[in-house]
mmCIF file of C-alpha atoms in Angstrom:
data_model
loop_
_atom_site.group_PDB
_atom_site.id
_atom_site.type_symbol
_atom_site.label_atom_id
_atom_site.label_comp_id
_atom_site.label_asym_id
_atom_site.label_seq_id
_atom_site.Cartn_x
_atom_site.Cartn_y
_atom_site.Cartn_z
ATOM 1 C CA MET A 1 0.000 0.000 0.000
ATOM 2 C CA LYS A 2 1.632 3.227 -1.154
ATOM 3 C CA ILE A 3 1.430 6.076 1.350
ATOM 4 C CA ASP A 4 2.787 9.570 0.991
ATOM 5 C CA GLN A 5 4.475 9.953 4.366
ATOM 6 C CA LYS A 6 5.469 13.569 3.934
ATOM 7 C CA PHE A 7 3.064 14.479 6.713
ATOM 8 C CA PRO A 8 4.331 16.867 9.377
ATOM 9 C CA PHE A 9 4.275 15.437 12.883
ATOM 10 C CA PRO A 10 5.025 18.118 15.476
ATOM 11 C CA THR A 11 6.757 17.294 18.728
ATOM 12 C CA ASP A 12 5.327 20.129 20.831
ATOM 13 C CA VAL A 13 1.831 20.457 22.260
ATOM 14 C CA GLU A 14 0.906 23.870 20.868
ATOM 15 C CA THR A 15 1.713 22.942 17.269
ATOM 16 C CA ALA A 16 -0.083 19.595 17.614
ATOM 17 C CA ILE A 17 -3.272 21.224 18.873
ATOM 18 C CA ALA A 18 -3.142 23.809 16.099
ATOM 19 C CA MET A 19 -2.802 21.017 13.536
ATOM 20 C CA GLN A 20 -5.830 19.206 14.950
ATOM 21 C CA GLU A 21 -7.875 22.396 14.774
ATOM 22 C CA LYS A 22 -6.907 22.769 11.126
ATOM 23 C CA LEU A 23 -7.307 19.177 9.953
ATOM 24 C CA ARG A 24 -10.561 18.451 11.785
ATOM 25 C CA HIS A 25 -12.446 20.475 9.176
ATOM 26 C CA GLN A 26 -11.487 17.839 6.599
ATOM 27 C CA VAL A 27 -13.359 15.076 8.424
ATOM 28 C CA ILE A 28 -16.346 13.754 6.455
ATOM 29 C CA THR A 29 -19.180 12.338 8.567
ATOM 30 C CA GLU A 30 -21.231 10.886 5.708
ATOM 31 C CA ASP A 31 -20.913 7.529 3.947
ATOM 32 C CA GLN A 32 -18.506 7.904 1.049
ATOM 33 C CA PHE A 33 -17.430 4.416 0.037
ATOM 34 C CA GLY A 34 -18.414 1.480 -2.132
ATOM 35 C CA SER A 35 -18.485 -2.197 -1.282
ATOM 36 C CA ILE A 36 -16.477 -3.348 1.725
ATOM 37 C CA LYS A 37 -14.359 -6.413 0.981
ATOM 38 C CA TYR A 38 -11.514 -5.912 3.434
ATOM 39 C CA ILE A 39 -11.543 -4.348 6.895
ATOM 40 C CA ALA A 40 -8.330 -3.596 8.755
ATOM 41 C CA GLY A 41 -7.885 -3.423 12.496
ATOM 42 C CA VAL A 42 -5.251 -0.992 13.757
ATOM 43 C CA ASP A 43 -3.634 -1.070 17.196
ATOM 44 C CA VAL A 44 -0.469 0.207 18.860
ATOM 45 C CA GLY A 45 1.710 -1.118 21.659
ATOM 46 C CA TYR A 46 4.922 0.027 23.335
ATOM 47 C CA SER A 47 8.142 -1.545 24.499
ATOM 48 C CA ASN A 48 11.476 -0.493 25.975
ATOM 49 C CA ASN A 49 9.779 1.663 28.626
ATOM 50 C CA ASP A 50 7.628 3.323 25.951
ATOM 51 C CA GLY A 51 10.725 4.164 23.926
ATOM 52 C CA ILE A 52 9.548 2.068 20.985
ATOM 53 C CA THR A 53 6.134 2.372 19.353
ATOM 54 C CA GLN A 54 4.906 -0.823 17.678
ATOM 55 C CA ALA A 55 1.951 -0.580 15.320
ATOM 56 C CA ALA A 56 0.026 -3.553 14.016
ATOM 57 C CA VAL A 57 -2.483 -3.851 11.194
ATOM 58 C CA ALA A 58 -4.624 -6.937 10.644
ATOM 59 C CA VAL A 59 -6.611 -7.177 7.406
ATOM 60 C CA LEU A 60 -9.717 -9.376 7.472
ATOM 61 C CA ASN A 61 -12.063 -10.175 4.636
ATOM 62 C CA PHE A 62 -15.671 -9.120 5.052
ATOM 63 C CA PRO A 63 -18.146 -10.462 6.003
ATOM 64 C CA GLU A 64 -16.241 -13.706 6.661
ATOM 65 C CA LEU A 65 -13.791 -12.002 9.086
ATOM 66 C CA GLU A 66 -10.881 -14.271 8.169
ATOM 67 C CA LEU A 67 -7.349 -12.962 8.580
ATOM 68 C CA LYS A 68 -5.853 -12.304 5.142
ATOM 69 C CA GLU A 69 -2.803 -10.175 5.838
ATOM 70 C CA GLN A 70 -0.932 -8.629 8.724
ATOM 71 C CA ALA A 71 1.877 -6.133 9.197
ATOM 72 C CA ILE A 72 3.933 -4.798 12.100
ATOM 73 C CA ALA A 73 6.160 -1.743 12.215
ATOM 74 C CA GLN A 74 8.309 -0.170 14.927
ATOM 75 C CA ARG A 75 9.549 3.378 15.417
ATOM 76 C CA PRO A 76 11.188 5.288 18.249
ATOM 77 C CA THR A 77 8.416 7.024 20.203
ATOM 78 C CA SER A 78 8.601 10.704 19.260
ATOM 79 C CA PHE A 79 5.711 12.288 21.174
ATOM 80 C CA PRO A 80 4.862 12.172 24.899
ATOM 81 C CA TYR A 81 1.726 10.547 26.290
ATOM 82 C CA ILE A 82 -0.825 13.363 26.403
ATOM 83 C CA PRO A 83 -4.583 12.600 26.358
ATOM 84 C CA GLY A 84 -6.164 14.156 23.293
ATOM 85 C CA LEU A 85 -2.907 14.076 21.328
ATOM 86 C CA LEU A 86 -2.300 10.328 21.082
ATOM 87 C CA SER A 87 -2.481 10.336 17.277
ATOM 88 C CA PHE A 88 0.853 12.177 17.081
ATOM 89 C CA ARG A 89 2.376 9.412 19.178
ATOM 90 C CA GLU A 90 0.811 6.507 17.282
ATOM 91 C CA ILE A 91 0.222 7.389 13.634
ATOM 92 C CA PRO A 92 3.843 7.521 12.378
ATOM 93 C CA ALA A 93 4.283 3.821 13.188
ATOM 94 C CA ILE A 94 0.776 2.998 11.907
ATOM 95 C CA LEU A 95 1.648 4.527 8.536
ATOM 96 C CA ASP A 96 4.781 2.366 8.402
ATOM 97 C CA ALA A 97 2.679 -0.740 9.026
ATOM 98 C CA LEU A 98 0.029 0.210 6.467
ATOM 99 C CA GLU A 99 2.716 0.753 3.854
ATOM 100 C CA LYS A 100 3.761 -2.892 4.190
ATOM 101 C CA LEU A 101 0.339 -4.161 3.120
ATOM 102 C CA ASN A 102 -0.383 -5.656 -0.276
ATOM 103 C CA ILE A 103 -4.140 -5.528 0.337
ATOM 104 C CA ILE A 104 -5.578 -2.030 0.513
ATOM 105 C CA PRO A 105 -8.349 -2.085 3.147
ATOM 106 C CA ASP A 106 -11.729 -0.559 2.360
ATOM 107 C CA LEU A 107 -12.370 0.356 5.998
ATOM 108 C CA LEU A 108 -10.179 0.956 9.052
ATOM 109 C CA LEU A 109 -11.242 0.121 12.605
ATOM 110 C CA CYS A 110 -8.945 1.924 15.019
ATOM 111 C CA ASP A 111 -8.455 0.949 18.641
ATOM 112 C CA GLY A 112 -9.170 4.470 19.858
ATOM 113 C CA GLN A 113 -11.423 7.458 19.399
ATOM 114 C CA GLY A 114 -12.736 9.284 16.365
ATOM 115 C CA LEU A 115 -15.091 12.198 16.937
ATOM 116 C CA ILE A 116 -15.190 11.316 20.634
ATOM 117 C CA HIS A 117 -12.529 13.900 21.308
ATOM 118 C CA PRO A 118 -12.448 17.439 22.756
ATOM 119 C CA ARG A 119 -11.518 18.836 19.326
ATOM 120 C CA ARG A 120 -13.418 16.125 17.403
ATOM 121 C CA PHE A 121 -10.194 14.756 15.970
ATOM 122 C CA GLY A 122 -9.132 11.509 17.583
ATOM 123 C CA VAL A 123 -6.740 8.988 16.058
ATOM 124 C CA ALA A 124 -9.414 7.447 13.793
ATOM 125 C CA CYS A 125 -10.195 10.865 12.296
ATOM 126 C CA HIS A 126 -6.535 11.783 11.924
ATOM 127 C CA LEU A 127 -5.588 8.496 10.271
ATOM 128 C CA GLY A 128 -8.641 8.469 8.003
ATOM 129 C CA VAL A 129 -7.941 11.977 6.749
ATOM 130 C CA LEU A 130 -4.244 11.276 6.129
ATOM 131 C CA VAL A 131 -4.710 8.059 4.137
ATOM 132 C CA ASN A 132 -8.149 8.941 2.709
ATOM 133 C CA ILE A 133 -9.764 5.678 3.806
ATOM 134 C CA PRO A 134 -13.090 5.398 5.680
ATOM 135 C CA SER A 135 -12.359 4.855 9.359
ATOM 136 C CA ILE A 136 -14.112 4.154 12.655
ATOM 137 C CA GLY A 137 -13.003 4.720 16.212
ATOM 138 C CA VAL A 138 -13.703 1.779 18.524
ATOM 139 C CA ALA A 139 -12.652 2.489 22.113
ATOM 140 C CA LYS A 140 -12.820 0.278 25.183
ATOM 141 C CA SER A 141 -13.348 3.023 27.746
ATOM 142 C CA HIS A 142 -15.234 6.266 28.277
ATOM 143 C CA TYR A 143 -13.377 9.468 27.424
ATOM 144 C CA ILE A 144 -15.800 12.395 27.197
ATOM 145 C CA GLY A 145 -19.550 12.896 26.868
ATOM 146 C CA GLN A 146 -22.721 11.782 28.600
ATOM 147 C CA HIS A 147 -25.256 9.125 27.710
ATOM 148 C CA ASP A 148 -28.356 7.349 28.970
ATOM 149 C CA SER A 149 -28.168 3.764 30.189
ATOM 150 C CA VAL A 150 -27.681 1.141 27.501
ATOM 151 C CA GLY A 151 -29.850 -1.977 27.280
ATOM 152 C CA LEU A 152 -28.122 -5.224 28.187
ATOM 153 C CA GLU A 153 -28.805 -7.005 24.886
ATOM 154 C CA LYS A 154 -26.271 -7.003 22.064
ATOM 155 C CA GLY A 155 -27.078 -4.295 19.522
ATOM 156 C CA ASN A 156 -28.508 -1.802 21.997
ATOM 157 C CA TRP A 157 -26.854 1.591 21.971
ATOM 158 C CA GLN A 158 -27.228 5.166 23.145
ATOM 159 C CA PRO A 159 -25.888 8.388 21.630
ATOM 160 C CA LEU A 160 -22.914 9.926 23.374
ATOM 161 C CA ILE A 161 -23.381 13.674 23.756
ATOM 162 C CA ASP A 162 -20.872 16.413 24.475
ATOM 163 C CA ARG A 163 -21.775 20.120 24.452
ATOM 164 C CA LYS A 164 -25.178 19.287 22.959
ATOM 165 C CA GLU A 165 -23.538 17.449 20.047
ATOM 166 C CA VAL A 166 -23.767 13.723 19.268
ATOM 167 C CA ILE A 167 -20.145 12.658 19.011
ATOM 168 C CA GLY A 168 -20.514 8.886 19.040
ATOM 169 C CA ALA A 169 -22.396 5.968 20.525
ATOM 170 C CA VAL A 170 -22.151 3.675 23.523
ATOM 171 C CA VAL A 171 -22.748 0.237 22.006
ATOM 172 C CA ARG A 172 -23.518 -3.096 23.629
ATOM 173 C CA SER A 173 -21.472 -5.417 21.447
ATOM 174 C CA ARG A 174 -22.088 -8.502 23.584
ATOM 175 C CA THR A 175 -25.058 -9.242 25.810
ATOM 176 C CA GLY A 176 -24.411 -8.490 29.473
ATOM 177 C CA VAL A 177 -20.866 -7.240 28.866
ATOM 178 C CA LYS A 178 -19.485 -3.710 29.239
ATOM 179 C CA PRO A 179 -20.251 -1.551 26.200
ATOM 180 C CA ILE A 180 -17.752 -0.112 23.727
ATOM 181 C CA TYR A 181 -17.528 3.423 22.368
ATOM 182 C CA VAL A 182 -17.987 3.863 18.629
ATOM 183 C CA SER A 183 -17.499 7.050 16.646
ATOM 184 C CA THR A 184 -17.026 8.279 13.111
ATOM 185 C CA GLY A 185 -13.445 8.581 11.997
ATOM 186 C CA HIS A 186 -13.738 9.660 8.373
ATOM 187 C CA LYS A 187 -16.059 9.117 5.383
ATOM 188 C CA ILE A 188 -18.658 7.171 7.368
ATOM 189 C CA SER A 189 -21.803 8.080 9.284
ATOM 190 C CA LEU A 190 -22.323 7.087 12.902
ATOM 191 C CA ILE A 191 -25.195 4.708 12.151
ATOM 192 C CA THR A 192 -23.185 2.936 9.458
ATOM 193 C CA ALA A 193 -20.170 2.785 11.759
ATOM 194 C CA ILE A 194 -22.244 1.113 14.472
ATOM 195 C CA ASN A 195 -23.597 -1.440 11.990
ATOM 196 C CA TYR A 196 -20.133 -2.404 10.750
ATOM 197 C CA VAL A 197 -18.732 -2.670 14.262
ATOM 198 C CA LEU A 198 -21.577 -4.975 15.291
ATOM 199 C CA LYS A 199 -21.013 -7.130 12.207
ATOM 200 C CA CYS A 200 -17.361 -7.409 13.215
ATOM 201 C CA THR A 201 -18.208 -8.601 16.750
ATOM 202 C CA PRO A 202 -19.837 -11.998 16.213
ATOM 203 C CA LYS A 203 -18.729 -13.489 19.519
ATOM 204 C CA TYR A 204 -16.657 -11.252 21.780
ATOM 205 C CA ARG A 205 -16.891 -7.711 23.148
ATOM 206 C CA LEU A 206 -14.294 -6.306 20.755
ATOM 207 C CA PRO A 207 -14.342 -6.526 16.955
ATOM 208 C CA GLU A 208 -12.335 -9.341 15.416
ATOM 209 C CA THR A 209 -10.214 -6.698 13.702
ATOM 210 C CA THR A 210 -9.227 -5.213 17.049
ATOM 211 C CA ARG A 211 -8.592 -8.607 18.607
ATOM 212 C CA TRP A 212 -6.177 -9.574 15.829
ATOM 213 C CA ALA A 213 -4.397 -6.210 15.787
ATOM 214 C CA ASP A 214 -4.073 -6.155 19.582
ATOM 215 C CA LYS A 215 -2.537 -9.608 19.567
ATOM 216 C CA LEU A 216 0.021 -8.500 16.974
ATOM 217 C CA ALA A 217 0.818 -5.175 18.643
ATOM 218 C CA SER A 218 1.581 -6.826 21.977
ATOM 219 C CA GLN A 219 4.036 -9.371 20.571
#
């Protein structure tokens, strides 16, 4: 997969925030894609006391959800851990991993946030905009926003609201298990994002894409 990696990645907080404020206006929150044949899960891990960032990408066919390709890339960690700015810490290595792929995914499921972000520009938005691929944020924990209680059955969900704006959804992906947090990354609507995430979680709480990518990233 050919990627133009001439993207600037600042190392200071002020420049990073300014870049988010600029790029967030490029996020598309409507469905702009054709048929989905391959979905990639993206995850990041760290080693050497966080000195090394390891990104993993697992490409599954859809709807079968069989692993078809995988890639791992490592880079020295170049940005500190700061909530709201994790994309600057993670994406350089993710781009390296994506570039190793022979299969170009039609959809990216990121282990992290999309619009569920103070500036509406989480890692799923940032990555989607940079590589111009539809993307979804699928997070395991609450970050910002309020919501009503979610029904216990798989498929139930509630909108997540911040400053009177729907920024994502709290989704029950497995009956009786803690919900996950789904949001638009790029080129996909929230409702469509929820539907694809649920189709990717046939058995467990997390999508199969995330499960594969997490396993690779922690090696």
